[in-house]
Coordinates of C-alpha atoms and ligand atoms in Angstrom, one line a residue:
X1 CA 101.3 78.5 125.4
X2 CA 98.1 76.3 124.7
X3 CA 97.4 73.9 122.4
X4 CA 93.5 73.4 121.9
X5 CA 92.5 70.1 119.1
X6 CA 89.3 70.3 117.5
X7 CA 89.0 67.2 116.6
X8 CA 85.6 65.6 113.7
X9 CA 85.7 63.0 111.6
X10 CA 87.8 63.7 109.3
X11 CA 90.8 66.2 110.3
X12 CA 92.4 67.2 113.7
X13 CA 93.3 71.2 114.3
X14 CA 95.2 72.5 116.5
X15 CA 95.0 76.0 117.7
X16 CA 98.0 77.3 119.8
X17 CA 97.3 80.1 121.6
X18 CA 99.8 82.9 123.4
X19 CA 102.0 81.5 120.7
X20 CA 104.7 83.5 118.9
X21 CA 103.7 83.8 115.5
X22 CA 106.8 83.3 113.8
X23 CA 107.1 79.5 115.0
X24 CA 104.4 79.3 112.2
X25 CA 107.6 78.4 109.9
X26 CA 108.2 75.1 111.8
X27 CA 104.6 73.9 110.9
X28 CA 105.2 74.3 107.2
X29 CA 106.7 72.3 104.8
X30 CA 110.0 72.7 102.9
X31 CA 108.2 73.7 99.6
X32 CA 104.6 74.0 97.9
X33 CA 104.0 76.7 100.7
X34 CA 101.8 80.4 99.7
X35 CA 100.8 83.0 101.8
X36 CA 97.9 84.9 101.9
X37 CA 97.3 88.4 103.3
X38 CA 96.1 91.8 103.2
X39 CA 97.6 94.7 102.5
X40 CA 97.2 96.3 106.1
X41 CA 99.0 93.1 108.0
X42 CA 101.6 92.4 104.7
X43 CA 102.5 96.2 106.2
X44 CA 102.9 95.1 109.8
X45 CA 104.4 92.0 109.4
X46 CA 106.0 91.3 106.3
X47 CA 109.8 91.4 106.5
X48 CA 109.4 88.7 109.2
X49 CA 107.2 86.8 107.0
X50 CA 108.6 83.6 106.2
X51 CA 110.3 82.9 102.5
X52 CA 107.9 82.3 100.5
X53 CA 105.0 83.8 97.2
X54 CA 103.2 85.7 98.8
X55 CA 99.8 87.0 97.2
X56 CA 97.8 89.9 98.7
X57 CA 94.1 90.9 98.6
X58 CA 92.4 94.3 99.5
X59 CA 91.0 94.3 102.8
X60 CA 87.7 93.9 104.4
X61 CA 84.8 92.5 103.3
X62 CA 84.6 93.4 99.6
X63 CA 87.2 90.5 98.8
X64 CA 84.7 87.9 99.7
X65 CA 83.9 87.9 96.2
X66 CA 84.2 84.1 94.1
X67 CA 86.0 86.2 91.8
X68 CA 88.9 86.5 94.1
X69 CA 88.5 82.9 94.7
X70 CA 89.3 82.9 90.9
X71 CA 91.5 85.6 90.4
X72 CA 93.4 83.0 94.0
X73 CA 93.9 80.0 91.9
X74 CA 95.1 81.7 89.4
X75 CA 97.9 82.9 90.9
X76 CA 98.1 79.6 92.3
X77 CA 98.3 77.8 89.1
X78 CA 100.7 80.4 88.1
X79 CA 103.0 79.4 91.1
X80 CA 103.3 75.3 89.9
X81 CA 100.9 74.8 93.0
X82 CA 99.6 70.9 92.4
X83 CA 97.8 68.9 95.0
X84 CA 100.2 68.8 97.7
X85 CA 101.2 72.9 98.4
X86 CA 100.1 74.2 101.2
X87 CA 98.1 77.4 101.5
X88 CA 99.4 79.6 104.9
X89 CA 96.7 82.8 105.3
X90 CA 98.5 85.6 107.6
X91 CA 95.4 88.0 109.1
X92 CA 91.6 88.1 110.0
X93 CA 88.1 86.6 109.2
X94 CA 87.8 87.8 105.4
X95 CA 91.6 86.2 105.0
X96 CA 91.7 83.1 106.3
X97 CA 87.7 81.9 105.1
X98 CA 88.8 83.3 101.8
X99 CA 92.3 81.4 102.2
X100 CA 90.5 78.7 103.6
X101 CA 87.8 78.6 101.1
X102 CA 90.7 78.7 98.6
X103 CA 92.0 75.4 99.7
X104 CA 88.6 74.1 99.7
X105 CA 88.5 73.6 96.4
X106 CA 91.4 74.5 94.6
X107 CA 92.7 70.9 93.0
X108 CA 90.0 69.9 94.6
X109 CA 91.6 70.4 97.9
X110 CA 94.9 71.2 99.6
X111 CA 96.9 71.9 102.9
X112 CA 95.8 75.2 105.1
X113 CA 96.8 76.9 108.1
X114 CA 96.1 80.5 110.4
X115 CA 98.3 82.6 111.6
X116 CA 95.1 84.3 113.1
X117 CA 95.6 88.7 113.7
X118 CA 92.7 90.0 114.7
X119 CA 90.9 89.0 117.7
X120 CA 87.1 87.8 116.5
X121 CA 89.6 86.1 113.9
X122 CA 91.3 84.6 117.2
X123 CA 87.8 83.8 119.5
X124 CA 85.8 82.3 116.6
X125 CA 86.5 82.9 113.2
X126 CA 89.6 81.1 112.4
X127 CA 88.5 78.2 114.4
X128 CA 86.1 75.8 113.7
X129 CA 86.7 75.3 110.0
X130 CA 83.9 77.6 108.4
X131 CA 85.0 78.6 104.7
X132 CA 82.6 81.2 102.4
X133 CA 82.4 84.0 100.5
X134 CA 79.7 86.5 99.7
X135 CA 77.3 86.4 97.0
X136 CA 76.0 90.6 96.7
X137 CA 75.6 90.9 100.4
X138 CA 74.6 88.1 102.2
X139 CA 77.0 86.6 104.3
X140 CA 78.7 83.4 103.7
X141 CA 76.1 82.1 100.9
X142 CA 79.0 80.4 99.1
X143 CA 81.1 78.0 101.0
X144 CA 82.1 75.3 102.9
X145 CA 84.1 73.2 105.8
X146 CA 87.5 72.5 105.9
X147 CA 89.4 72.3 109.1
X148 CA 92.7 74.3 109.4
X149 CA 95.6 71.6 109.8
X150 CA 97.0 74.8 112.5
X151 CA 95.6 77.9 113.6
X152 CA 98.4 80.4 115.8
X153 CA 97.1 83.0 118.5
X154 CA 98.9 85.7 119.6
X155 CA 97.8 87.8 121.1
X156 CA 100.3 89.8 121.0
X157 CA 100.0 90.8 117.6
X158 CA 96.0 91.7 119.1
X159 CA 98.1 95.7 119.8
X160 CA 98.3 96.3 116.2
X161 CA 94.7 96.8 115.7
X162 CA 92.5 99.5 115.4
X163 CA 90.4 100.2 118.9
X164 CA 87.3 99.0 117.3
X165 CA 88.9 96.5 115.5
X166 CA 89.7 95.3 118.6
X167 CA 86.3 96.0 120.1
X168 CA 84.1 94.6 117.2
X169 CA 86.5 90.9 118.5
X170 CA 85.0 91.9 122.0
X171 CA 81.7 91.9 121.4
X172 CA 82.7 87.3 120.1
X173 CA 84.6 87.1 123.2
X174 CA 81.0 88.3 125.2
X175 CA 79.0 85.9 123.0
X176 CA 80.8 82.7 123.8
X177 CA 80.3 83.7 127.4
X178 CA 77.1 84.3 127.5
X179 CA 76.1 81.1 125.8
X180 CA 79.2 79.2 127.6
X181 CA 82.0 79.7 129.7
X182 CA 80.5 82.7 132.2
X183 CA 83.5 82.5 133.6
X184 CA 84.8 84.8 130.4
X185 CA 81.6 86.8 131.3
X186 CA 83.2 87.6 135.4
X187 CA 86.9 88.8 134.0
X188 CA 85.6 91.1 131.1
X189 CA 83.8 92.5 134.6
X190 CA 86.5 92.6 136.4
X191 CA 89.3 93.6 134.2
X192 CA 88.4 96.7 132.6
X193 CA 91.0 98.4 132.3
X194 CA 93.8 95.1 131.7
X195 CA 92.1 94.1 128.4
X196 CA 91.1 97.7 126.7
X197 CA 95.3 97.8 127.8
X198 CA 95.3 94.8 126.4
X199 CA 97.1 92.7 128.1
X200 CA 99.2 90.2 126.5
X201 CA 98.5 87.2 129.3
X202 CA 94.8 88.2 130.3
X203 CA 94.0 87.6 126.4
X204 CA 95.7 84.5 126.0
X205 CA 93.8 83.2 129.3
X206 CA 90.8 84.5 127.3
X207 CA 91.1 83.4 124.0
X208 CA 91.9 80.3 125.3
X209 CA 88.5 79.8 126.8
X210 CA 87.0 80.7 124.1
X211 CA 88.7 78.1 121.8
X212 CA 88.2 76.0 124.2
X213 CA 84.5 76.2 124.5
X214 CA 84.1 76.8 120.4
X215 CA 86.7 73.4 119.8
X216 CA 84.0 71.3 122.0
X217 CA 81.0 72.5 120.5
X218 CA 82.6 71.8 117.2
X219 CA 83.1 68.2 117.7
X220 CA 80.0 67.6 118.6
X221 CA 78.7 69.0 115.7
X222 CA 81.5 70.1 112.5
X223 CA 78.4 70.3 110.1
X224 CA 76.3 73.1 112.2
X225 CA 73.5 70.6 112.3
X226 CA 71.9 71.4 115.7
X227 CA 74.6 72.3 118.6
X228 CA 76.6 74.2 116.8
X229 CA 73.5 77.3 116.3
X230 CA 74.4 77.7 119.9
X231 CA 77.5 79.8 118.2
X232 CA 74.5 82.3 116.0
X233 CA 73.5 83.9 119.0
X234 CA 72.7 87.5 118.7
X235 CA 73.3 86.7 114.2
X236 CA 69.9 86.8 113.1
X237 CA 69.7 89.8 114.3
X238 CA 73.2 91.1 113.7
X239 CA 73.7 90.3 110.6
X240 CA 70.5 91.6 109.4
X241 CA 72.6 95.1 111.3
X242 CA 75.3 94.6 109.6
X243 CA 73.5 94.8 106.2
X244 CA 71.9 97.4 106.9
X245 CA 74.1 99.8 109.1
X246 CA 78.1 100.3 107.6
X247 CA 78.7 98.5 111.7
X248 CA 81.5 96.3 112.1
X249 CA 80.5 92.7 112.8
X250 CA 81.1 92.4 116.5
X251 CA 79.1 95.5 116.8
X252 CA 76.2 94.5 114.9
X253 CA 76.4 91.4 116.2
X254 CA 76.3 93.7 120.3
X255 CA 73.0 94.4 119.0
X256 CA 71.6 91.4 118.1
X257 CA 72.7 90.3 121.5
X258 CA 71.2 93.1 123.5
X259 CA 68.1 92.3 121.4
X260 CA 68.0 88.3 121.6
X261 CA 68.8 89.0 125.6
X262 CA 65.5 91.6 125.2
X263 CA 63.8 89.0 123.7
X264 CA 65.1 86.4 126.0
X265 CA 63.6 88.4 129.0
X266 CA 60.2 89.3 127.1
X267 CA 58.7 85.6 126.4
X268 CA 60.1 84.6 130.5
X269 CA 63.4 82.9 129.9
X270 CA 65.9 84.7 131.8
X271 CA 65.0 87.6 134.5
X272 CA 65.9 91.5 134.5
X273 CA 69.4 91.0 136.2
X274 CA 70.4 88.5 134.1
X275 CA 69.9 90.8 131.4
X276 CA 71.4 94.0 132.8
X277 CA 73.5 91.2 133.3
X278 CA 75.3 90.6 129.4
X279 CA 73.5 94.3 128.4
X280 CA 75.8 96.7 130.9
X281 CA 78.7 94.4 129.9
X282 CA 78.2 95.2 126.7
X283 CA 77.6 99.1 127.0
X284 CA 80.6 98.6 129.4
X285 CA 82.6 98.3 126.3
X286 CA 80.9 100.3 124.1
X287 CA 79.6 97.9 121.6
X288 CA 76.0 99.5 121.6
X289 CA 75.7 101.9 118.9
X290 CA 72.7 103.7 118.0
X291 CA 70.7 102.7 114.5
X292 CA 67.8 103.2 112.7
X293 CA 66.1 100.1 111.0
X294 CA 62.3 100.1 110.4
X295 CA 60.6 96.2 111.4
X296 CA 59.6 96.2 107.4
X297 CA 63.0 96.3 106.5
X298 CA 64.5 94.2 109.6
X299 CA 61.7 91.4 108.5
X300 CA 62.9 91.6 105.0
X301 CA 66.7 91.2 106.0
X302 CA 66.3 88.5 108.0
X303 CA 64.4 86.6 106.1
X304 CA 67.2 86.8 103.6
X305 CA 69.3 85.1 105.8
X306 CA 70.9 81.9 104.9
X307 CA 69.8 80.3 108.4
X308 CA 65.9 80.6 107.8
X309 CA 64.6 77.6 107.3
X310 CA 60.7 78.0 105.3
X311 CA 59.8 80.3 107.9
X312 CA 60.4 79.7 111.0
X313 CA 63.8 80.7 111.7
X314 CA 66.4 78.9 114.7
X315 CA 66.9 81.5 117.4
X316 CA 69.2 81.6 119.8
X317 CA 67.4 82.2 123.2
X318 CA 69.2 82.0 126.9
X319 CA 68.0 80.7 129.8
X320 CA 70.8 82.0 132.1
X321 CA 74.3 82.7 131.7
X322 CA 76.5 80.0 130.1
X323 CA 72.5 78.6 128.8
X324 CA 72.0 78.6 125.3
X325 CA 68.5 77.3 124.3
X326 CA 67.7 77.5 120.3
X327 CA 63.7 77.7 119.6
X328 CA 62.1 77.8 116.4
X329 CA 60.8 80.9 116.3
X330 CA 57.9 82.2 113.2
X331 CA 59.4 85.4 111.4
X332 CA 56.6 87.3 112.5
X333 CA 57.4 87.0 115.8
X334 CA 60.7 88.0 116.1
X335 CA 59.5 90.7 113.4
X336 CA 56.5 91.2 116.1
X337 CA 59.3 91.8 118.9
X338 CA 61.6 93.7 117.7
X339 CA 58.1 95.9 116.2
X340 CA 57.8 96.2 120.4
X341 CA 61.5 97.5 121.1
X342 CA 61.7 100.0 118.8
X343 CA 58.3 101.2 120.2
X344 CA 56.8 101.3 116.3
Ligands
LIG401 N1 80.7 81.6 113.6 C1 79.8 80.6 113.8 C2 80.8 79.1 113.9 O1 81.8 79.2 113.8 O2 80.5 78.5 114.0

């Protein structure tokens, strides 16, 4: 088991990779705990949950709504949870986002910790303290930063994921390799069979590498005023694609990373070899679905995205594998590049 610490100015968060999730009981207070999960996770693991009240939300993005936060807060009040209470989230990105946000606002903030059950949340979403809900279809418009006290990443839990859900997480892992830890790319290239078979040891190593890199970024820039933006590699186009197509997050991000990689090549920041290496890896893991979005639509969707500042967008390019580069790019230039890519 690896214990990775994320230290920010006012919190310490311990991410335990390779730990058995049942060990969570030892990390909880004796009383005042409420477990928040979704129905799918409850059906798989509910029988072994620690003996505390459980609140189930609907699985999926539809639960990332302020209305859901209100309903959950009312349930906490009814259970008598006071300021000494503790929320344990057991689930993937949506459950952790919702539970973390609830913990940050309920009675002006109570303690929380997560058991992270999907690859996507283990390598990215559940670490780093971002919480939030969507406004209509625009993602994470209402949210804040609150670091959970702990996150358990038990890679044996990844065995129950559908192939689509598992590979969606693979895209965020590839992202970390591209922007930070190049050894992740090498491992994914050389160990395809083991990765597809969800080898526990190998996955624990990959998740730990990803968390370590993210921890180093979040420790330097928790509130995303600069460096943390690199974690959005592929997300500018990715969020737009996700809004338009019924893709799981990781697949949309993979298509966004393809565009960001080609844009980097187009600008002369990387050579053809690097460009092909990145795109071939995503093809190998079957992450690049086809989509049909016009440049006008992609422009509108990007400008709706919260990362817009004026008409300039902080866009994450790469100068090589492991070397991200943030540049402010006029929206028109992004759309012009996309037009060329789509040969419109
Ligand atoms: N998922 C990007 C971040 O945590 O900043």
